[in-house]
Short mmCIF file of C-alpha atoms and ligand atoms in Angstrom, two decimals:
data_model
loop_
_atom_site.label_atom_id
_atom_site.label_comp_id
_atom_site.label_asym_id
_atom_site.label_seq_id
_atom_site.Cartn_x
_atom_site.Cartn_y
_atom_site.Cartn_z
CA UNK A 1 2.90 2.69 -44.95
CA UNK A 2 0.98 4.60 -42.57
CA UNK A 3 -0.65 2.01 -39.63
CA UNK A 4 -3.77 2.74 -38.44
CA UNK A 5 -3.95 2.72 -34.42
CA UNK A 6 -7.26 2.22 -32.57
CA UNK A 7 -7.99 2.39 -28.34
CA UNK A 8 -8.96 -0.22 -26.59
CA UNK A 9 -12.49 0.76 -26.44
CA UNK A 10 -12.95 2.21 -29.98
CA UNK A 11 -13.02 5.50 -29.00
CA UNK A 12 -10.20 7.19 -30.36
CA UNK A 13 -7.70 6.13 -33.27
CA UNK A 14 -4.66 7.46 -34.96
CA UNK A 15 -2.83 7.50 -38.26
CA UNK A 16 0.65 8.09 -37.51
CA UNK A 17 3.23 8.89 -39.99
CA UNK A 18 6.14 7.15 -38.56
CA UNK A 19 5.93 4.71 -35.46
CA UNK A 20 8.84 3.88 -33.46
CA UNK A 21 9.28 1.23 -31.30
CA UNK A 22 11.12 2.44 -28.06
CA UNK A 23 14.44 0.87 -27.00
CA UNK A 24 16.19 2.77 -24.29
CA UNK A 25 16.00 6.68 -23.17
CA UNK A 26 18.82 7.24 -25.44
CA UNK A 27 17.47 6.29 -28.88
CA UNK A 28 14.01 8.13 -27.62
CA UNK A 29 16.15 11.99 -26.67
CA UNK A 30 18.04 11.65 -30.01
CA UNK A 31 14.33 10.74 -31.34
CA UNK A 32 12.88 13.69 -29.63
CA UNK A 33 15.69 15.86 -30.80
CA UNK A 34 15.13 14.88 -34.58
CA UNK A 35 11.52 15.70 -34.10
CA UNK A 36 11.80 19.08 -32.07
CA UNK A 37 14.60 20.33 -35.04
CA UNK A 38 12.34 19.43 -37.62
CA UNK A 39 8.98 20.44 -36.03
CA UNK A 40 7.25 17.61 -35.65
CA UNK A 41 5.06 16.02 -32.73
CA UNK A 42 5.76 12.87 -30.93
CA UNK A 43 3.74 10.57 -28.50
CA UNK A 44 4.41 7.48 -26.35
CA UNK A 45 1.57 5.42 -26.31
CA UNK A 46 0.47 2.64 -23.42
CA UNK A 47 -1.95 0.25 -23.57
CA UNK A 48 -4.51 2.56 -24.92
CA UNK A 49 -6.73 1.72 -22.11
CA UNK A 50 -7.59 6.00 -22.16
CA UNK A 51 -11.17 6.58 -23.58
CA UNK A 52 -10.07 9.92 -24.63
CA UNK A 53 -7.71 10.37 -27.19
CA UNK A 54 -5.27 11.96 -25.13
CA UNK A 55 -3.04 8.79 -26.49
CA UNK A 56 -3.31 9.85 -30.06
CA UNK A 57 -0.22 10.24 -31.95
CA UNK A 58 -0.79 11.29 -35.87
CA UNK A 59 3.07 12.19 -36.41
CA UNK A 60 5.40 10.49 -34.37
CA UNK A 61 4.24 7.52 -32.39
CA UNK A 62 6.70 5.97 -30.08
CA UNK A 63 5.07 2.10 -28.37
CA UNK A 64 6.69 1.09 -25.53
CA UNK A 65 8.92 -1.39 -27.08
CA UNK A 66 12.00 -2.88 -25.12
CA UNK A 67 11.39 0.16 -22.76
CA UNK A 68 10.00 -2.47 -19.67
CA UNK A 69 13.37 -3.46 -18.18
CA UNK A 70 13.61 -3.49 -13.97
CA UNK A 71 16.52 -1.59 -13.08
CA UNK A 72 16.44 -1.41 -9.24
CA UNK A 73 14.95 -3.38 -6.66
CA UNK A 74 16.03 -2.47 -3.15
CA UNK A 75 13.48 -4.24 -0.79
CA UNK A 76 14.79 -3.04 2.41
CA UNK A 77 14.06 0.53 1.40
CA UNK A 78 10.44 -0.37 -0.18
CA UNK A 79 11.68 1.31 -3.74
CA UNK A 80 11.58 0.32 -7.36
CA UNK A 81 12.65 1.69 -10.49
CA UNK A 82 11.38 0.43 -13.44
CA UNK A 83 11.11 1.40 -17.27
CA UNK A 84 8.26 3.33 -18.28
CA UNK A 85 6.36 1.40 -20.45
CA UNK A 86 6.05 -1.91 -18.34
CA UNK A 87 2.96 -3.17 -17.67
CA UNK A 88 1.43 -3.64 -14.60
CA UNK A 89 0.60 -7.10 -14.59
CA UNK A 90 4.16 -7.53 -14.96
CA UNK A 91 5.18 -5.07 -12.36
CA UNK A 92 3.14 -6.76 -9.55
CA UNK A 93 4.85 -10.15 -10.50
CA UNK A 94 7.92 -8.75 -10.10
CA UNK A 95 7.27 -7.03 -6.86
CA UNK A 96 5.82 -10.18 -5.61
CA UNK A 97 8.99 -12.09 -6.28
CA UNK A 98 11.12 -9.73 -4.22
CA UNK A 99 8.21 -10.02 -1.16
CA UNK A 100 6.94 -6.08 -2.43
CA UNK A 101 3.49 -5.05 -3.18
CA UNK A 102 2.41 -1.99 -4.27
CA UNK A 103 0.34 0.11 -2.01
CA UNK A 104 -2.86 0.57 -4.17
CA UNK A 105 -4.34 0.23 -7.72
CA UNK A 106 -7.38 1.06 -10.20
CA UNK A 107 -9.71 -2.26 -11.01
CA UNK A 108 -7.61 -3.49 -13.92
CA UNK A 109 -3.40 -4.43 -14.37
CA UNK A 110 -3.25 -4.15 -18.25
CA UNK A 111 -2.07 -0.38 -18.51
CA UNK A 112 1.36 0.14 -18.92
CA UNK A 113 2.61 1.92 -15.60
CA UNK A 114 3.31 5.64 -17.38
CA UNK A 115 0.72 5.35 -18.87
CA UNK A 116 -1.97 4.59 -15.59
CA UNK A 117 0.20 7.74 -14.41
CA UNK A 118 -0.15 10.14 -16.84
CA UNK A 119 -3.99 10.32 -16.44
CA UNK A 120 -4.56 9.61 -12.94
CA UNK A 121 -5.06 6.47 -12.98
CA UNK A 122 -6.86 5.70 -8.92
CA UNK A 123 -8.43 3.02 -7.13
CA UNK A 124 -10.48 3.67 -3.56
CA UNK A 125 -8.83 3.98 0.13
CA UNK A 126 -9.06 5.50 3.64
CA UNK A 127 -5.08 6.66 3.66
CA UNK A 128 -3.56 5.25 0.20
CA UNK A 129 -4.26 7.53 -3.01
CA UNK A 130 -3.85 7.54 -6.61
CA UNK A 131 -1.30 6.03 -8.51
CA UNK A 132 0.81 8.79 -8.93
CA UNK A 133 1.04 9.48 -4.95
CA UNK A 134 3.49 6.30 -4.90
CA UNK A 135 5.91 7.97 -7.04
CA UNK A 136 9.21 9.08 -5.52
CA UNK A 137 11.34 9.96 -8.69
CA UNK A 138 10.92 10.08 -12.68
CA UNK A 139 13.33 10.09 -15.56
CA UNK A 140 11.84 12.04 -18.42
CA UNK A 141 13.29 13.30 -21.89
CA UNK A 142 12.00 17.08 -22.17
CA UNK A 143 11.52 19.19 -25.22
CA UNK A 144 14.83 19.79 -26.30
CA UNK A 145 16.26 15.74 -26.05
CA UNK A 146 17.97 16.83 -22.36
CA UNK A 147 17.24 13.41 -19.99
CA UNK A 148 16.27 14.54 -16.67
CA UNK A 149 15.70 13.18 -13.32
CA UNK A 150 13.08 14.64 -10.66
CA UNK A 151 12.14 14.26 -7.16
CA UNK A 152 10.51 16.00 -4.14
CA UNK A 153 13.41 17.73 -4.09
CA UNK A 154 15.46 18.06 -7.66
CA UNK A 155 13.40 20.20 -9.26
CA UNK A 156 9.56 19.60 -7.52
CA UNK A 157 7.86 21.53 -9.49
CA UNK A 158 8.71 19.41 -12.36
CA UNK A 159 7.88 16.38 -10.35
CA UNK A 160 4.87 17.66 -9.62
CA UNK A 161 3.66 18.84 -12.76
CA UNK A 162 4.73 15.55 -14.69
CA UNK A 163 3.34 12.53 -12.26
CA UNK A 164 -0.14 13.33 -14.12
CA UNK A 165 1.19 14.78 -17.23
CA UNK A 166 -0.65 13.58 -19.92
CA UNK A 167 2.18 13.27 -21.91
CA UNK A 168 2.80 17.36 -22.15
CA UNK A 169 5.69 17.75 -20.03
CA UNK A 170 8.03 14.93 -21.62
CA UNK A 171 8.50 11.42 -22.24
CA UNK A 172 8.47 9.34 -19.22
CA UNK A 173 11.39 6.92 -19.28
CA UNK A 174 11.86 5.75 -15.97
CA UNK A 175 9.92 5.79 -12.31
CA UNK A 176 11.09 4.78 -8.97
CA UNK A 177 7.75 4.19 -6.67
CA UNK A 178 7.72 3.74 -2.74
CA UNK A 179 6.40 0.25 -2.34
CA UNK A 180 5.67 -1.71 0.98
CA UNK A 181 6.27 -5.45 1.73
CA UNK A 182 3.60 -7.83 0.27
CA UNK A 183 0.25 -7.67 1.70
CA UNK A 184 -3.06 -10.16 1.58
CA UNK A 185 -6.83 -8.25 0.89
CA UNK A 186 -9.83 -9.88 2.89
CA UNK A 187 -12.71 -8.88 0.59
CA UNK A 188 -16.07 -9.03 1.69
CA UNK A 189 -18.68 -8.27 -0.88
CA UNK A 190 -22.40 -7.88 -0.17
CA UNK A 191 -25.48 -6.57 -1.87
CA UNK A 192 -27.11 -3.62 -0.25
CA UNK A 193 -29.63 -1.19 -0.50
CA UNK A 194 -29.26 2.63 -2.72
CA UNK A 195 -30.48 4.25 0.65
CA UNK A 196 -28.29 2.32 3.23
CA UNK A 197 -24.91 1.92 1.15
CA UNK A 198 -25.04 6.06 0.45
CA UNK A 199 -26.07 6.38 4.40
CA UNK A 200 -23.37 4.22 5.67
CA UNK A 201 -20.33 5.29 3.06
CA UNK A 202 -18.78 7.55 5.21
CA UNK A 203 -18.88 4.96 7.82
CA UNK A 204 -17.80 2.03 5.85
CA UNK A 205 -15.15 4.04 4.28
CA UNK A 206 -13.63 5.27 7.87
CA UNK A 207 -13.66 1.65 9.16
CA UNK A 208 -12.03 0.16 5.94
CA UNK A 209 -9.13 0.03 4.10
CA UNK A 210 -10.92 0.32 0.91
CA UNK A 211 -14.48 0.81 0.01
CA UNK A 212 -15.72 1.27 -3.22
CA UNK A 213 -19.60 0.20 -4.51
CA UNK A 214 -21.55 -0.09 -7.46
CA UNK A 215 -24.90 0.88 -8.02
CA UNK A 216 -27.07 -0.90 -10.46
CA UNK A 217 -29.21 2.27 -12.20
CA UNK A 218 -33.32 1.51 -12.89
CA UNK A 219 -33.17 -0.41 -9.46
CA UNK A 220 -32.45 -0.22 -5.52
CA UNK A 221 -29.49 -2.24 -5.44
CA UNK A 222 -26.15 -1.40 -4.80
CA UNK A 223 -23.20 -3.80 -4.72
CA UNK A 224 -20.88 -3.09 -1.97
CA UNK A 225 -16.57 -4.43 -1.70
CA UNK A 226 -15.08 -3.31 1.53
CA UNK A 227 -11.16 -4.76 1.51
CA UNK A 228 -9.26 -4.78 4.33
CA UNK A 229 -5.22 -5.67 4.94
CA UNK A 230 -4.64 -9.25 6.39
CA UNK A 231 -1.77 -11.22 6.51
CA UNK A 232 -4.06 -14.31 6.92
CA UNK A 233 -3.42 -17.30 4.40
CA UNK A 234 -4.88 -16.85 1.08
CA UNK A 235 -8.91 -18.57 0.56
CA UNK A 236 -9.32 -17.47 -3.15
CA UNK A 237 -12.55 -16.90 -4.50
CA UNK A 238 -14.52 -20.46 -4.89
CA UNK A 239 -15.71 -21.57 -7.67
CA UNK A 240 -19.22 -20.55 -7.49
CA UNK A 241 -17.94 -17.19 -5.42
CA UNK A 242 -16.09 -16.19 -8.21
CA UNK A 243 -18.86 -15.73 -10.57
CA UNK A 244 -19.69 -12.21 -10.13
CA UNK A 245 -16.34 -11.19 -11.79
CA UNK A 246 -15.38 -13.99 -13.95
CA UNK A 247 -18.51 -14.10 -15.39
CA UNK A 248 -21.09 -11.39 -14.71
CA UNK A 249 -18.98 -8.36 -14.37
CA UNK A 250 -16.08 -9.25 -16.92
CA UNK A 251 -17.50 -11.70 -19.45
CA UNK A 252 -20.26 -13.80 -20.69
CA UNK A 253 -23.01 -13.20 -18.66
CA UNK A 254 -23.05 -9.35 -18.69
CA UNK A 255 -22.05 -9.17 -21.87
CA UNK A 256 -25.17 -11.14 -23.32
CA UNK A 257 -27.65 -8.58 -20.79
CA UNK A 258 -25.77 -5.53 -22.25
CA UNK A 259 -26.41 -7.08 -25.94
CA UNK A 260 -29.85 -8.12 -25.15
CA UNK A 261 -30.37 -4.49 -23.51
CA UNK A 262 -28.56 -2.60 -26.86
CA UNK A 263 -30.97 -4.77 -29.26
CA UNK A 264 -33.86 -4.02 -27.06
CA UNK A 265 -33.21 -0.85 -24.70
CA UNK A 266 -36.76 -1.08 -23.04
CA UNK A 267 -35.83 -4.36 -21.12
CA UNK A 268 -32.63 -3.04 -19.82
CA UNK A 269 -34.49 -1.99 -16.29
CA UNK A 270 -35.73 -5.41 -16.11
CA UNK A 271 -32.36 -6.68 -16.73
CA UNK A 272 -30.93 -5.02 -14.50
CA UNK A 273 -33.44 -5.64 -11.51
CA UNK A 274 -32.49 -9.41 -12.43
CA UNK A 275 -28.93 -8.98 -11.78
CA UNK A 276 -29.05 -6.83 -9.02
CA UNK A 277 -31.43 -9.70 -7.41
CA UNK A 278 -28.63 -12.18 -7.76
CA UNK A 279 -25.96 -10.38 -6.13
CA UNK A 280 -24.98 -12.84 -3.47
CA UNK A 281 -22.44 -11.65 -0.65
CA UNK A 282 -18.68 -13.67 -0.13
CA UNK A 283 -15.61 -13.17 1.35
CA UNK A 284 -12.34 -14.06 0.30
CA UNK A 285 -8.86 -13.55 0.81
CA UNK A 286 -5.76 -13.02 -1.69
CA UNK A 287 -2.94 -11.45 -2.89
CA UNK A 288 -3.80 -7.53 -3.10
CA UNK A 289 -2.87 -7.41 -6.95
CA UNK A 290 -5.20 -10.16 -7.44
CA UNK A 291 -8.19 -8.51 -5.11
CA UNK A 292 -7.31 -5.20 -6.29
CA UNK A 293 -7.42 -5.76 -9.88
CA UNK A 294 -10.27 -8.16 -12.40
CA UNK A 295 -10.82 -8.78 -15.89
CA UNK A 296 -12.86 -6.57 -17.81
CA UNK A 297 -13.83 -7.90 -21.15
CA UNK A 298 -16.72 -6.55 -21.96
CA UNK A 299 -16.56 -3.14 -24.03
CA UNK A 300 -18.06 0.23 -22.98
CA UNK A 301 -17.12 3.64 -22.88
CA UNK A 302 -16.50 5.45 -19.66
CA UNK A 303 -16.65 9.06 -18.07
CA UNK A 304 -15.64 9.42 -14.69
CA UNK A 305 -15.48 12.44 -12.34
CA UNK A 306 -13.05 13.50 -9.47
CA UNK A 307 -15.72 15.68 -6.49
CA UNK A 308 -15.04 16.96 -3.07
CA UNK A 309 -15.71 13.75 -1.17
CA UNK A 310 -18.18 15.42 0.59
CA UNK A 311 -19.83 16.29 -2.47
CA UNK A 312 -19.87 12.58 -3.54
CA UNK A 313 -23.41 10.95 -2.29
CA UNK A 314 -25.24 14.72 -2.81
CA UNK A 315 -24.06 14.84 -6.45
CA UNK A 316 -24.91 10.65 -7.16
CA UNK A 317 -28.03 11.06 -5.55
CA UNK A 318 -28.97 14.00 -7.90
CA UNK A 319 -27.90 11.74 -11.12
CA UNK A 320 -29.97 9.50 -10.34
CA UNK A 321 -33.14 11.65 -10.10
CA UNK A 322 -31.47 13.29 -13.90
CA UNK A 323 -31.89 8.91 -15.17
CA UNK A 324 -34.89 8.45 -13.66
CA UNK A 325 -36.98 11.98 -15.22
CA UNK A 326 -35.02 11.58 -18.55
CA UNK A 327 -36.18 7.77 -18.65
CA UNK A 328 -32.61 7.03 -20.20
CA UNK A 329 -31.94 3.28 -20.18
CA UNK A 330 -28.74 2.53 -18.50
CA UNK A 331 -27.10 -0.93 -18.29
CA UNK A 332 -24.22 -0.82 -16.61
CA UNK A 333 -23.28 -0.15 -13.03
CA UNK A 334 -21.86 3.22 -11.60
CA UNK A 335 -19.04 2.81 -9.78
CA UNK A 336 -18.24 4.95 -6.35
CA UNK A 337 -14.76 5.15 -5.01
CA UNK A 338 -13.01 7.76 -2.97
CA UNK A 339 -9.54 8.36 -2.07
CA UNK A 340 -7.46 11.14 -0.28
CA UNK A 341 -5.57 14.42 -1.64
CA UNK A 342 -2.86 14.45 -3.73
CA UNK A 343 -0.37 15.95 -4.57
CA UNK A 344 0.67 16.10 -8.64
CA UNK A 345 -0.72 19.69 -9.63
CA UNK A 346 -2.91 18.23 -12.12
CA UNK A 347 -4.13 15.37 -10.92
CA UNK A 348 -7.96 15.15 -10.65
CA UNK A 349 -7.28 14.61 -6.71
CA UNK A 350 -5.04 17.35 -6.09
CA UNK A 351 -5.00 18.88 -2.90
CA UNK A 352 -9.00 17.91 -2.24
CA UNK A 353 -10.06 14.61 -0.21
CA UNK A 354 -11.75 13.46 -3.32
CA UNK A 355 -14.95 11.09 -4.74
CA UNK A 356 -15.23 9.46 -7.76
CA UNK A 357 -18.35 8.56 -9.85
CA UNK A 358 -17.77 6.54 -12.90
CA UNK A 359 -20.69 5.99 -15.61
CA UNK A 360 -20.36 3.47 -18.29
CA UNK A 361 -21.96 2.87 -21.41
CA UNK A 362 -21.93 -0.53 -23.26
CA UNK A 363 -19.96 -0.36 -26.68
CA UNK A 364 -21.51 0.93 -29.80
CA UNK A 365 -24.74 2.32 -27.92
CA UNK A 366 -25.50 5.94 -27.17
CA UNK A 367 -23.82 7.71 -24.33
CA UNK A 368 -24.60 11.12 -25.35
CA UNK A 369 -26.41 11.17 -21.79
CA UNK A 370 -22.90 11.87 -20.27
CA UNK A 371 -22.77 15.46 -21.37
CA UNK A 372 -26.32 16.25 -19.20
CA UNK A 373 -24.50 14.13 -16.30
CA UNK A 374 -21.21 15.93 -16.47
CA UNK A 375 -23.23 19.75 -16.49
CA UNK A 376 -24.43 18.55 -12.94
CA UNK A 377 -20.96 17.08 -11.86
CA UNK A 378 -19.38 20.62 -12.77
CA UNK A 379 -21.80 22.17 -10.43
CA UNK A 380 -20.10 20.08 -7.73
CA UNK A 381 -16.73 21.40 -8.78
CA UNK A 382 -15.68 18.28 -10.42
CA UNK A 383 -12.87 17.43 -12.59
CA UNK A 384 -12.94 15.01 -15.07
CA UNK A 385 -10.49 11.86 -15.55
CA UNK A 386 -8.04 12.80 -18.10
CA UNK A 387 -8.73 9.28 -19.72
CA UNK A 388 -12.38 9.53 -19.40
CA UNK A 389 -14.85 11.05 -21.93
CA UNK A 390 -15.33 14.28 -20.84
CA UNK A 391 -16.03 17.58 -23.23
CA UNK A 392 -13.95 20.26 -20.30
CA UNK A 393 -11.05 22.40 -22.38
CA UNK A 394 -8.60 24.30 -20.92
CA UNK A 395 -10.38 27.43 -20.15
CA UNK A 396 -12.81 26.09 -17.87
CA UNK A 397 -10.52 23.23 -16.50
CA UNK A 398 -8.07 26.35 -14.96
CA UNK A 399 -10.37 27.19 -12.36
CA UNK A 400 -10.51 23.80 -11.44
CA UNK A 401 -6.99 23.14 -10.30
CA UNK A 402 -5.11 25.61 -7.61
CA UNK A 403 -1.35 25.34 -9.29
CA UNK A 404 -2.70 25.33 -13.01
CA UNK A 405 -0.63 28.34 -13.89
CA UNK A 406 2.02 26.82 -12.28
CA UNK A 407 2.09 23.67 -14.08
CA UNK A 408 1.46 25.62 -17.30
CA UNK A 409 4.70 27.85 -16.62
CA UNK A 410 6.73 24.23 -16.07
CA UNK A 411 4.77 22.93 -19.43
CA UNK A 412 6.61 26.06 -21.29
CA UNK A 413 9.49 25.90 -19.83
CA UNK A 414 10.36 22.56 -20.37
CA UNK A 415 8.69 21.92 -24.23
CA UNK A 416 8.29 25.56 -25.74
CA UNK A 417 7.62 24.49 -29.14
CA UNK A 418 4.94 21.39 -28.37
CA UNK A 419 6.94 18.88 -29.24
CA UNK A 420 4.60 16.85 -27.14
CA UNK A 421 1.11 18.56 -28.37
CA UNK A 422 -1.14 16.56 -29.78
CA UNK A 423 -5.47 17.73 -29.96
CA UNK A 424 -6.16 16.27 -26.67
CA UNK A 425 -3.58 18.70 -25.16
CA UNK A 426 -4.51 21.34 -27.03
CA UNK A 427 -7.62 21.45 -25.78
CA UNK A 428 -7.09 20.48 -22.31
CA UNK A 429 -3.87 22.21 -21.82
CA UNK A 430 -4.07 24.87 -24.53
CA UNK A 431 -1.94 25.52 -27.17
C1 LIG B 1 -11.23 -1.63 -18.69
C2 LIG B 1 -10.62 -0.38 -18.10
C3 LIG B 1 -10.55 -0.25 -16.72
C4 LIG B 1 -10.00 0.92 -16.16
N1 LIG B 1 -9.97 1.05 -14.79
C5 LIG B 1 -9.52 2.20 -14.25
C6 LIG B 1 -9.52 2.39 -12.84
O1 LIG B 1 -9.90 1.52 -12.06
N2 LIG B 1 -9.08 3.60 -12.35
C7 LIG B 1 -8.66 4.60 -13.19
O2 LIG B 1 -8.31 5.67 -12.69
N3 LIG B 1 -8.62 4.43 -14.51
C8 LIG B 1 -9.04 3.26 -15.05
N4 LIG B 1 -9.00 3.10 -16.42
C9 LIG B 1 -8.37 4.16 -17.22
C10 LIG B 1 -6.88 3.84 -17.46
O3 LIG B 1 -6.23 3.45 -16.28
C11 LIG B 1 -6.17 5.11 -17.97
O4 LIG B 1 -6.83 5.64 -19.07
C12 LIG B 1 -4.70 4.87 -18.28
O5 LIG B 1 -4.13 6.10 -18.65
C13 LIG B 1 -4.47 3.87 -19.40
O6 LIG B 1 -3.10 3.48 -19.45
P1 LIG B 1 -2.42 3.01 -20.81
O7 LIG B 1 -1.15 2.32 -20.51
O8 LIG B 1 -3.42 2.27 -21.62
O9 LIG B 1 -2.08 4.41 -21.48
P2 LIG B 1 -2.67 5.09 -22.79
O10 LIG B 1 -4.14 5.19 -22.67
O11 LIG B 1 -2.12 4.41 -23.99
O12 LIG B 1 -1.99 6.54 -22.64
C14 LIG B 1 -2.40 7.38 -21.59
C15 LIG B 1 -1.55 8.66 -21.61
O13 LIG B 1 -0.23 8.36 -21.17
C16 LIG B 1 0.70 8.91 -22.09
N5 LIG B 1 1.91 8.10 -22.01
C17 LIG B 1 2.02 6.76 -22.09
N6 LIG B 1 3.31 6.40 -21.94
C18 LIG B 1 4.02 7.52 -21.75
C19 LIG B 1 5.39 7.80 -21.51
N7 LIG B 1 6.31 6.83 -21.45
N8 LIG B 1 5.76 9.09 -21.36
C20 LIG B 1 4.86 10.08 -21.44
N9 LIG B 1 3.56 9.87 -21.65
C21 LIG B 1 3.13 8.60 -21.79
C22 LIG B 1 -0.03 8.84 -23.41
O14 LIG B 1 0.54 9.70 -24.39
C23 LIG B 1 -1.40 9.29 -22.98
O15 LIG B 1 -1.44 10.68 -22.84
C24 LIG B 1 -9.53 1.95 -17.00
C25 LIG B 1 -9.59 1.81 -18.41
C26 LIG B 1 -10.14 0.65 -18.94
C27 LIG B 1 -10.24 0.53 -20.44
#
């Protein structure tokens, strides 16, 4: 009986005709085989943490199944190998029991590692990138069932196409990533003003590890999270200290506001101006999986757009004049984050020192006001998060990316027939 399959945000949903549990790279190539012989489609799925439907799998879907296993830890060298579909909670507790860490992440561990990869998944930092700049090796099952396995050097251009694949160059069975020995985060949080956190980003940002802020729209108020390496001994979060992401950012509190502000959109600028005038500063120190990473609980929908960094506070401060003449009401903060080139030929960082606005809406109310925000985000030459609402397709996302013929060329050479298509690659990637 066909099962239906919904995202985590509601966003995007599936009926698939068969779903297959995966169990090793074997049992997925003679899967793939099957499919490609009888001209079918086929899809992993993660965690279905995308907001796009570039997860969506209406033939074949394959879950990750038993396909989580460790299969190499060698600490001296900083490398793991693990199985595709584990998840990243997971991953960091296993690195931390061997001493590891890895170098950076997004703000939540829930995603299953290919599947963080295969969109771009990024956090903020000075000299550590996106998620897919840790990888040093994949095993993937193309087209035609054939298991591979890529690096910088066996066959790069595969490599390079397939870190932030989207699922369109194969199934991702196994990745080896460069990790370093375990590390501490001091975090030091503060409120600050719109004008003095977008004056002193470029500062903040060359002085600190990571920098990343959030600012509250209808008011003045930014929240700003610089995080800096320590080896020091862990001071977690008190109590009271911890209330900003246990319960205003993930849970209760901000939920009610953004429920309060859906029933009754003219009080969301006065809810916001409360919360941004409770924002208290703190400083802690932890584990950096546990710094890194929070709960999120509260629903929304998301678009979120790669810049030039140096495009990053011109193009925010020019949203924010679009919310304030369009009187839209907005209740959730936009988050600011940069990070450095990459190198995967379609990852939204490729090859430019990059910015990121993010723009939320709370579930179930309108976000239509992303299209009018993404029309001035193209002007800046941005490209949009392949798990992010966006409305780009394929013809105008070309331009966008300097080895997107390239990548296309790998993309037919190594599934001809689509095996892998689904409608999110079709219209991002083309048919
Ligand atoms: C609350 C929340 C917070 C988030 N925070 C961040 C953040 O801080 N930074 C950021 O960049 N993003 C963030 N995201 C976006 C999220 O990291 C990405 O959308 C990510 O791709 C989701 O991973 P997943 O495991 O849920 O994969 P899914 O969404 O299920 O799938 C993503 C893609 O991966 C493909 N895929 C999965 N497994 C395989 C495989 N084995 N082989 C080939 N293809 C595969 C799928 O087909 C699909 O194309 C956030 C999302 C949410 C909901």
């Amino acid at each position: 009986m066909a099962r239906k399959w919904q995202n985590w945000a509601r966003t995007a949903s599936a009926t698939p005709l068969d779903v297959v549990a995966a169990v090793d790279p074997q049992q997925l190539a003679a899967q793939v085989e099957r499919a490609a012989a009888a001209g079918r489609t086929i899809r992993v799925i993660g965690s279905g943490h995308s907001f796009t439907s570039t997860a969506v799998a209406n033939d074949i879907m394959i879950t990750p199944g038993e396909l989580t296993r460790v299969r190499a830890v060698d600490a001296e060298a900083g490398r793991i190998t693990v199985e595709a579909g584990i998840d990243l909670t997971t991953l960091c507790q296993v690195l931390d029991s061997h001493g590891l860490a890895l170098t950076n992440m997004g703000d939540v561990r829930v995603q299953t590692l290919a599947g963080a990869l295969q969109t771009g998944t990024h956090g903020c930092g000075r000299d550590t990138g996106t998620f897919a700049d840790m990888v040093v090796g994949l095993e993937l099952i193309l087209g035609d069932g054939s298991i591979v396995r890529v690096d910088a050097n066996n066959d790069p251009d595969l490599f390079n196409s397939a870190r932030v694949g989207l699922g369109a160059f194969g199934v991702v069975t196994a990745i080896t990533l460069a990790v370093e020995p375990r590390f501490r985060l001091h975090a030091h949080e503060f409120p600050a003003s719109f004008d003095e956190t977008t004056a002193s980003f470029d500062a903040w940002t060359a002085a600190h590890d990571h920098v990343e802020f959030y600012w509250f729209p209808h008011t003045d108020k930014c929240l700003v999270k610089h995080n800096d390496r320590t080896y020091d001994e862990a001071q977690p979060p008190g109590k009271f200290a911890n209330w900003w992401e246990e319960d205003f950012l993930s849970n209760t509190v901000f939920g009610a506001m953004c429920r309060l502000g859906r029933a009754a959109p003219g009080y969301i600028p006065i809810l916001n101006k409360a919360a941004a005038r409770v924002l208290s500063e703190r400083d802690y120190v932890n584990d950096s999986w546990l710094v890194f990473t929070s709960p999120r609980n509260v629903k929304f929908k998301e678009m979120e757009y790669a810049l030039p960094r140096s495009s990053l506070i011109p193009a925010l401060t020019r949203v924010r004049k679009l919310m304030d003449d369009k009187n839209w009401r907005i209740s959730f903060p936009v988050e600011v984050r940069s990070v450095p080139a990459d190198t995967s030929w379609l990852s939204p960082a490729t090859q430019r020192e990059t910015g990121y606005l993010a723009f939320h809406a709370f579930d179930r109310t309108d976000h239509e006001w992303f299209v009018a925000v993404e029309e001035v985000l193209r002007e800046y030459n941005g490209r949009p998060h392949w798990g992010k609402m966006h409305t780009r397709s394929h013809d105008d996302l070309a331009p966008a990316y300097p080895r997107w013929d390239d990548a296309m060329r790998v993309r037919d050479r190594v599934d001809p027939n689509r095996v892998f298509a689904n409608d999110y690659t079709r219209t991002v990637l083309g048919d």
